[in-house]
Short mmCIF file of C-alpha atoms and ligand atoms in Angstrom, two decimals:
data_model
loop_
_atom_site.label_atom_id
_atom_site.label_comp_id
_atom_site.label_asym_id
_atom_site.label_seq_id
_atom_site.Cartn_x
_atom_site.Cartn_y
_atom_site.Cartn_z
CA MET A 1 -10.03 17.05 22.21
CA THR A 2 -10.43 13.46 23.23
CA GLU A 3 -7.31 11.44 23.81
CA ASP A 4 -6.05 9.27 20.94
CA PHE A 5 -6.49 5.76 22.36
CA LEU A 6 -4.37 4.29 19.56
CA PRO A 7 -1.32 6.49 18.95
CA ILE A 8 0.62 5.26 15.90
CA ASN A 9 4.10 6.46 14.97
CA GLY A 10 3.89 5.33 11.35
CA THR A 11 3.90 2.28 9.11
CA ASP A 12 6.32 -0.26 10.55
CA TYR A 13 6.45 -2.63 7.60
CA VAL A 14 4.30 -4.04 4.83
CA GLU A 15 4.48 -7.81 4.32
CA LEU A 16 3.50 -9.46 1.08
CA TYR A 17 2.84 -13.16 0.74
CA VAL A 18 4.21 -14.12 -2.66
CA GLY A 19 4.77 -17.25 -4.72
CA ASN A 20 8.52 -16.87 -4.85
CA ALA A 21 10.03 -14.47 -2.33
CA LYS A 22 13.57 -15.07 -3.54
CA GLN A 23 12.72 -13.81 -7.02
CA ALA A 24 10.30 -11.11 -5.85
CA SER A 25 13.04 -9.70 -3.61
CA LEU A 26 15.27 -9.27 -6.66
CA PHE A 27 12.44 -7.56 -8.56
CA TYR A 28 11.99 -5.00 -5.79
CA GLN A 29 15.75 -4.52 -5.52
CA TYR A 30 16.41 -4.11 -9.25
CA ALA A 31 13.25 -2.36 -10.33
CA PHE A 32 12.27 -0.35 -7.24
CA GLY A 33 15.71 0.31 -5.76
CA PHE A 34 15.13 -1.40 -2.41
CA GLU A 35 18.07 -2.75 -0.43
CA LEU A 36 18.04 -6.26 1.00
CA ILE A 37 18.76 -5.94 4.73
CA ALA A 38 17.50 -9.07 6.48
CA TYR A 39 16.32 -12.63 6.04
CA ALA A 40 14.59 -15.41 7.95
CA GLY A 41 14.23 -18.96 6.69
CA PRO A 42 15.34 -22.54 7.27
CA GLU A 43 18.97 -21.44 7.73
CA THR A 44 17.86 -19.27 10.65
CA GLY A 45 15.59 -21.87 12.21
CA VAL A 46 12.30 -20.92 10.53
CA LYS A 47 10.96 -24.07 8.94
CA ASP A 48 7.78 -23.13 7.11
CA ARG A 49 8.71 -19.93 5.27
CA ALA A 50 11.40 -17.72 3.78
CA SER A 51 11.19 -13.95 4.34
CA TYR A 52 13.30 -11.23 2.74
CA VAL A 53 13.30 -7.75 4.27
CA LEU A 54 13.91 -4.83 1.93
CA LYS A 55 14.41 -1.21 2.87
CA GLN A 56 14.43 2.18 1.21
CA ASP A 57 14.46 5.28 3.39
CA LYS A 58 11.53 4.74 5.83
CA ILE A 59 9.88 1.92 3.88
CA ARG A 60 10.31 -1.69 4.95
CA LEU A 61 8.91 -4.33 2.64
CA VAL A 62 8.85 -7.98 3.74
CA LEU A 63 8.43 -10.65 1.07
CA THR A 64 7.43 -14.05 2.39
CA SER A 65 6.82 -17.33 0.63
CA ALA A 66 5.82 -20.74 1.89
CA LEU A 67 8.15 -23.72 2.14
CA ASP A 68 5.43 -26.05 3.35
CA PRO A 69 2.86 -26.61 0.57
CA PHE A 70 0.09 -27.14 3.14
CA SER A 71 0.81 -24.04 5.20
CA GLU A 72 -1.45 -21.06 5.69
CA ILE A 73 0.97 -18.99 3.56
CA ALA A 74 0.79 -21.43 0.63
CA ASP A 75 -2.99 -21.45 0.89
CA HIS A 76 -3.07 -17.64 0.98
CA VAL A 77 -0.92 -17.38 -2.14
CA ASN A 78 -2.97 -20.04 -3.90
CA ARG A 79 -6.21 -18.16 -3.32
CA HIS A 80 -5.08 -14.54 -3.53
CA GLY A 81 -1.95 -14.63 -5.64
CA ASP A 82 0.83 -12.29 -4.53
CA GLY A 83 -0.58 -9.67 -2.21
CA VAL A 84 -0.34 -7.72 1.01
CA LYS A 85 -0.91 -9.79 4.14
CA VAL A 86 0.30 -7.43 6.88
CA LEU A 87 0.02 -3.68 7.23
CA ALA A 88 2.16 -3.35 10.35
CA LEU A 89 1.84 -0.27 12.53
CA TRP A 90 4.63 1.11 14.68
CA VAL A 91 3.35 1.83 18.19
CA ASP A 92 4.79 2.59 21.64
CA ASP A 93 2.59 0.02 23.37
CA ALA A 94 1.63 -3.12 21.48
CA GLU A 95 -0.25 -4.59 24.43
CA LYS A 96 -2.42 -1.50 24.93
CA SER A 97 -3.00 -1.21 21.16
CA TRP A 98 -4.32 -4.77 21.07
CA TRP A 99 -6.44 -4.27 24.17
CA GLU A 100 -7.95 -0.96 23.04
CA THR A 101 -8.89 -2.36 19.64
CA THR A 102 -10.10 -5.81 20.68
CA THR A 103 -12.29 -4.40 23.46
CA ARG A 104 -13.84 -2.17 20.79
CA GLY A 105 -14.64 -5.17 18.62
CA ALA A 106 -11.52 -6.02 16.64
CA GLU A 107 -10.93 -9.72 16.06
CA SER A 108 -7.55 -10.82 17.32
CA GLU A 109 -5.01 -12.34 14.93
CA PHE A 110 -2.59 -12.98 17.78
CA LYS A 111 -2.36 -11.81 21.38
CA PRO A 112 0.45 -9.56 22.64
CA LYS A 113 3.72 -11.48 22.76
CA VAL A 114 7.37 -10.71 23.34
CA VAL A 115 9.94 -11.92 20.85
CA SER A 116 13.60 -11.50 21.65
CA ASP A 117 17.13 -12.26 20.61
CA GLN A 118 20.59 -10.95 21.59
CA PHE A 119 19.67 -7.49 20.23
CA GLY A 120 16.75 -6.96 22.56
CA GLU A 121 13.03 -7.54 22.50
CA VAL A 122 10.04 -6.53 20.42
CA LYS A 123 6.45 -6.68 21.58
CA MET A 124 3.91 -7.56 18.92
CA SER A 125 0.17 -8.09 18.71
CA SER A 126 -2.18 -8.29 15.76
CA ILE A 127 -5.78 -7.76 14.70
CA LYS A 128 -7.73 -8.66 11.58
CA THR A 129 -9.05 -6.12 9.11
CA TYR A 130 -10.76 -6.52 5.70
CA GLY A 131 -10.41 -9.84 3.90
CA GLU A 132 -7.46 -11.77 5.25
CA THR A 133 -5.37 -8.67 5.77
CA ILE A 134 -4.07 -8.00 9.27
CA HIS A 135 -2.71 -5.06 11.26
CA THR A 136 0.23 -6.07 13.41
CA PHE A 137 1.25 -3.64 16.15
CA VAL A 138 5.01 -3.46 16.60
CA GLU A 139 6.62 -1.98 19.71
CA ARG A 140 10.35 -1.87 19.11
CA LYS A 141 11.75 0.63 21.61
CA ASN A 142 13.91 -2.04 23.24
CA TYR A 143 15.34 -3.51 20.05
CA LYS A 144 18.58 -2.80 18.23
CA GLY A 145 18.63 -5.61 15.67
CA VAL A 146 18.29 -5.32 11.90
CA PHE A 147 14.51 -5.94 11.73
CA LEU A 148 12.80 -8.28 14.18
CA PRO A 149 14.09 -11.08 16.41
CA GLY A 150 14.63 -14.19 14.30
CA TYR A 151 15.85 -12.24 11.28
CA VAL A 152 19.53 -12.10 10.42
CA PRO A 153 21.25 -9.32 8.49
CA ARG A 154 21.56 -10.17 4.82
CA LYS A 155 23.16 -8.28 1.98
CA SER A 156 22.78 -8.80 -1.71
CA THR A 157 25.78 -8.89 -4.04
CA TYR A 158 23.72 -6.46 -6.12
CA THR A 159 24.15 -2.92 -4.86
CA ALA A 160 20.73 -1.32 -4.81
CA GLU A 161 20.59 2.39 -5.35
CA SER A 162 17.73 4.36 -3.86
CA ILE A 163 15.48 5.89 -6.50
CA GLY A 164 14.01 8.34 -4.00
CA LEU A 165 11.16 6.32 -2.49
CA LYS A 166 10.70 7.76 1.01
CA TYR A 167 7.72 6.50 2.98
CA VAL A 168 4.29 4.90 2.65
CA ASP A 169 1.85 7.74 1.96
CA HIS A 170 -1.35 5.66 2.03
CA CYS A 171 -2.59 2.10 1.53
CA VAL A 172 -5.90 1.46 -0.20
CA GLY A 173 -8.24 -1.44 0.50
CA ASN A 174 -10.86 -2.82 -1.85
CA VAL A 175 -13.94 -4.31 -0.19
CA GLN A 176 -17.18 -5.81 -1.48
CA LEU A 177 -20.24 -3.85 -2.58
CA GLY A 178 -22.03 -2.51 0.47
CA GLU A 179 -19.09 -3.15 2.81
CA MET A 180 -17.28 0.20 2.60
CA ASP A 181 -19.22 1.85 5.42
CA HIS A 182 -18.72 -1.17 7.64
CA TRP A 183 -14.95 -0.88 7.29
CA VAL A 184 -14.96 2.89 7.64
CA GLU A 185 -16.86 2.39 10.88
CA PHE A 186 -14.34 -0.28 11.92
CA TYR A 187 -11.48 2.20 11.56
CA GLU A 188 -13.47 4.91 13.33
CA LYS A 189 -14.81 2.86 16.23
CA VAL A 190 -12.17 0.22 16.70
CA MET A 191 -9.04 2.20 15.82
CA GLY A 192 -10.11 5.78 16.54
CA PHE A 193 -9.50 6.98 12.98
CA LYS A 194 -11.40 9.92 11.49
CA LEU A 195 -13.24 10.10 8.19
CA LEU A 196 -11.21 12.45 6.02
CA LEU A 197 -12.88 12.41 2.64
CA THR A 198 -15.68 10.80 0.70
CA PHE A 199 -15.80 10.22 -3.04
CA ASP A 200 -19.06 9.07 -4.50
CA ASP A 201 -19.81 7.82 -7.96
CA LYS A 202 -20.50 11.34 -9.23
CA ASP A 203 -16.89 12.20 -8.49
CA ILE A 204 -15.32 9.13 -9.92
CA SER A 205 -17.42 7.09 -12.25
CA THR A 206 -16.50 6.86 -15.84
CA GLU A 207 -19.00 5.19 -18.10
CA TYR A 208 -18.08 1.78 -16.68
CA SER A 209 -15.57 1.69 -13.91
CA ALA A 210 -17.54 3.18 -11.06
CA LEU A 211 -16.42 3.04 -7.48
CA MET A 212 -17.08 4.68 -4.15
CA SER A 213 -14.31 5.62 -1.79
CA LYS A 214 -13.89 6.94 1.74
CA VAL A 215 -10.61 7.87 3.34
CA VAL A 216 -9.89 7.35 7.04
CA SER A 217 -6.85 8.64 8.87
CA ASN A 218 -5.37 8.18 12.35
CA GLY A 219 -4.89 10.97 14.91
CA ASN A 220 -1.55 12.34 13.68
CA GLY A 221 -2.44 11.79 10.02
CA TYR A 222 0.55 9.51 9.35
CA ILE A 223 -1.70 6.58 8.50
CA LYS A 224 -4.23 7.02 5.73
CA PHE A 225 -6.44 4.18 4.53
CA PRO A 226 -8.80 4.87 1.64
CA ILE A 227 -11.45 2.13 1.35
CA ASN A 228 -13.07 1.44 -2.02
CA GLU A 229 -16.17 -0.49 -2.94
CA PRO A 230 -17.59 -1.11 -6.41
CA ALA A 231 -20.50 1.05 -7.58
CA GLU A 232 -23.10 0.05 -10.12
CA GLY A 233 -21.91 0.85 -13.63
CA LYS A 234 -22.68 -0.19 -17.15
CA LYS A 235 -20.03 -2.86 -17.02
CA LYS A 236 -17.77 -4.46 -14.49
CA SER A 237 -16.20 -2.10 -11.97
CA GLN A 238 -12.41 -2.16 -11.62
CA ILE A 239 -13.02 -2.98 -7.95
CA GLU A 240 -15.07 -6.03 -8.90
CA GLU A 241 -12.29 -7.16 -11.19
CA TYR A 242 -9.89 -6.91 -8.25
CA LEU A 243 -12.25 -8.80 -5.91
CA ASP A 244 -12.72 -11.57 -8.48
CA PHE A 245 -9.01 -12.07 -9.03
CA TYR A 246 -7.88 -11.56 -5.44
CA GLY A 247 -10.66 -13.79 -4.20
CA GLY A 248 -12.10 -11.17 -1.86
CA PRO A 249 -11.14 -7.91 -0.18
CA GLY A 250 -7.51 -6.87 0.05
CA VAL A 251 -4.97 -4.13 -0.51
CA GLN A 252 -5.43 -2.54 -3.93
CA HIS A 253 -2.51 -0.16 -3.95
CA MET A 254 0.25 1.21 -1.84
CA ALA A 255 1.20 4.82 -2.47
CA ILE A 256 4.83 5.66 -1.92
CA ALA A 257 6.07 9.21 -1.51
CA THR A 258 9.04 10.71 -3.32
CA ASP A 259 10.31 14.28 -3.35
CA ASN A 260 11.42 14.06 -6.97
CA ILE A 261 8.81 12.20 -8.96
CA VAL A 262 10.45 12.92 -12.31
CA HIS A 263 13.67 11.25 -11.17
CA THR A 264 11.90 8.36 -9.40
CA VAL A 265 9.60 7.55 -12.32
CA SER A 266 12.31 7.85 -14.95
CA GLU A 267 14.35 5.32 -12.95
CA LEU A 268 11.37 2.99 -12.55
CA ARG A 269 10.65 3.20 -16.28
CA ARG A 270 14.28 2.59 -17.20
CA ARG A 271 14.19 -0.53 -15.03
CA GLY A 272 11.10 -1.87 -16.77
CA VAL A 273 8.24 -0.94 -14.42
CA GLU A 274 5.04 -0.43 -16.40
CA PHE A 275 2.66 2.47 -15.79
CA LEU A 276 -0.89 3.37 -16.77
CA GLU A 277 -1.05 5.77 -19.67
CA VAL A 278 -3.36 8.72 -20.14
CA PRO A 279 -4.01 10.27 -23.56
CA SER A 280 -1.70 13.17 -24.44
CA SER A 281 -4.77 15.45 -24.52
CA TYR A 282 -4.67 15.25 -20.70
CA TYR A 283 -1.71 17.64 -20.88
CA ASP A 284 -3.24 20.11 -23.36
CA ASP A 285 -5.06 22.14 -20.74
CA LEU A 286 -3.30 20.81 -17.64
CA LEU A 287 -1.83 24.14 -16.57
CA ASP A 288 -5.21 25.82 -16.99
CA ARG A 289 -6.66 23.24 -14.63
CA VAL A 290 -3.93 23.18 -11.96
CA GLY A 291 -2.24 26.57 -12.34
CA LYS A 292 1.47 27.19 -12.08
CA ILE A 293 3.69 24.29 -11.06
CA ASP A 294 7.44 24.10 -10.41
CA GLU A 295 8.01 21.21 -12.82
CA GLU A 296 8.43 21.44 -16.56
CA LEU A 297 5.47 20.07 -18.44
CA GLU A 298 7.37 18.07 -21.06
CA PRO A 299 8.93 15.40 -18.79
CA LEU A 300 5.61 14.99 -16.99
CA LYS A 301 3.90 14.45 -20.32
CA ASN A 302 6.58 12.06 -21.58
CA MET A 303 6.29 9.96 -18.45
CA ASN A 304 2.52 10.21 -18.01
CA ILE A 305 2.79 11.82 -14.58
CA LEU A 306 -0.52 13.34 -13.45
CA VAL A 307 -1.05 16.59 -11.53
CA ASP A 308 -3.91 17.75 -9.31
CA ARG A 309 -4.47 20.73 -7.07
CA ASP A 310 -6.48 21.28 -3.88
CA GLU A 311 -6.86 24.27 -1.51
CA GLU A 312 -3.50 23.60 0.09
CA GLY A 313 -1.25 22.99 -2.86
CA TYR A 314 -0.73 20.44 -5.59
CA LEU A 315 0.42 16.87 -6.03
CA LEU A 316 2.01 14.79 -8.75
CA GLN A 317 1.12 11.11 -9.07
CA ILE A 318 1.36 8.08 -11.29
CA PHE A 319 0.11 4.49 -11.05
CA THR A 320 1.92 1.33 -12.07
CA LYS A 321 0.17 -1.48 -13.81
CA PRO A 322 -0.45 -4.47 -11.50
CA VAL A 323 2.89 -5.87 -10.32
CA GLN A 324 1.81 -9.51 -10.73
CA ASP A 325 -0.17 -11.33 -13.41
CA ARG A 326 -3.45 -11.13 -11.53
CA PRO A 327 -4.97 -7.64 -11.95
CA THR A 328 -4.71 -6.95 -8.22
CA LEU A 329 -1.97 -5.06 -6.33
CA PHE A 330 -0.32 -2.03 -7.91
CA PHE A 331 1.75 0.92 -6.72
CA GLU A 332 1.24 4.66 -6.80
CA ILE A 333 4.16 7.06 -6.75
CA ILE A 334 3.18 10.41 -5.27
CA GLN A 335 4.92 13.72 -4.68
CA ARG A 336 3.03 16.17 -2.49
CA LYS A 337 3.63 19.88 -2.85
CA GLY A 338 1.27 21.06 -0.15
CA ALA A 339 -1.76 19.08 -1.29
CA LYS A 340 -3.12 16.63 1.27
CA SER A 341 -5.73 15.07 -1.03
CA PHE A 342 -5.61 12.08 -3.36
CA GLY A 343 -5.84 13.41 -6.90
CA LYS A 344 -9.60 13.54 -7.37
CA GLY A 345 -9.15 15.65 -10.51
CA ASN A 346 -7.29 12.74 -12.09
CA PHE A 347 -9.81 10.02 -11.31
CA LYS A 348 -11.60 10.17 -14.63
CA ALA A 349 -8.47 10.08 -16.81
CA LEU A 350 -7.06 7.40 -14.60
CA PHE A 351 -10.07 5.17 -14.51
CA GLU A 352 -10.43 5.39 -18.25
CA ALA A 353 -6.84 4.18 -18.45
CA ILE A 354 -7.69 1.31 -16.09
CA GLU A 355 -10.72 0.43 -18.23
CA ARG A 356 -8.58 0.18 -21.33
CA GLU A 357 -6.39 -2.34 -19.48
CA GLN A 358 -9.45 -4.16 -18.14
CA ALA A 359 -10.85 -4.42 -21.67
CA LEU A 360 -7.54 -5.89 -22.91
CA ARG A 361 -7.83 -8.52 -20.21
CA GLY A 362 -11.39 -9.28 -21.25
CA ASN A 363 -12.75 -8.21 -17.86
CA LEU A 364 -14.80 -5.13 -18.66
FE1 FE2 B 1 -3.82 6.38 -3.99
#
């Protein structure tokens, strides 16, 4: 086996650039059960932005909005709407990570640097990936502060209760027609990832909403990045709709793992999070398709939770509607019971559900 030149311990944080981070942070606290833990902004000496750091189990979400109307953040939000800017990766050596990837062709976002405060130091470096999304390498073995130097601890007067969201399972990127293989190659060559799976339009096209997808994963399998591109269909692909409204490639969805999807989704629903719906006929022959499962069928059916099986086990999953007005970023909630795949058996039902939403928006 060849040595992994880019060992990654996991997702460090995901940063969204949003129109109003103050309000978005409350949405993710109230609706998704995240806890506010840290903040950076003018009160802490940061002049151009305000950032709220939210946490639930292993997931750290950073919500940033611009204070300066002419800043890069304001421009990003203007063009893309709310969306993921940074998929940060937790590494043991941020300098080596930058060096290994840039010498293999990655474009640098910023060179390795050390940031420090009274709680220690963090080394960071960053490279560009699809669209305007970046991967920031974070080396934090010498840091004891709440998040990163420059951030101060911050609590909300609202007490967030965890709803069982545990870690980032995978993050999916949408890229333009003909660009998927380029980005798969980027992850293979530049970051040492391996191609895990390929879905072509025979697997996943409905009458209209065709797409192609390939999944790449890092050495230890903790980081999984499916990459989608539109495929020719009768009408507009859901990926094209995303690209039109995001203004180019970007993160389509973040899948978050739970070990009790029924509890997690019932909490999300109670708090007003909207999900895609499949017809109740999906459940008529579900157990014939996936075999015996531990969960009762009725709550799954009531909540529109989908099930799929592969050689290693099964998984339960559900997709939110977009979490902003543009039909761009959404979330997946996933519970894995042995299965390591992505719910291929649900693609058709799911994409038909997406098409119904697309049609309502007048974008099909
Ligand atoms: Fe997914």
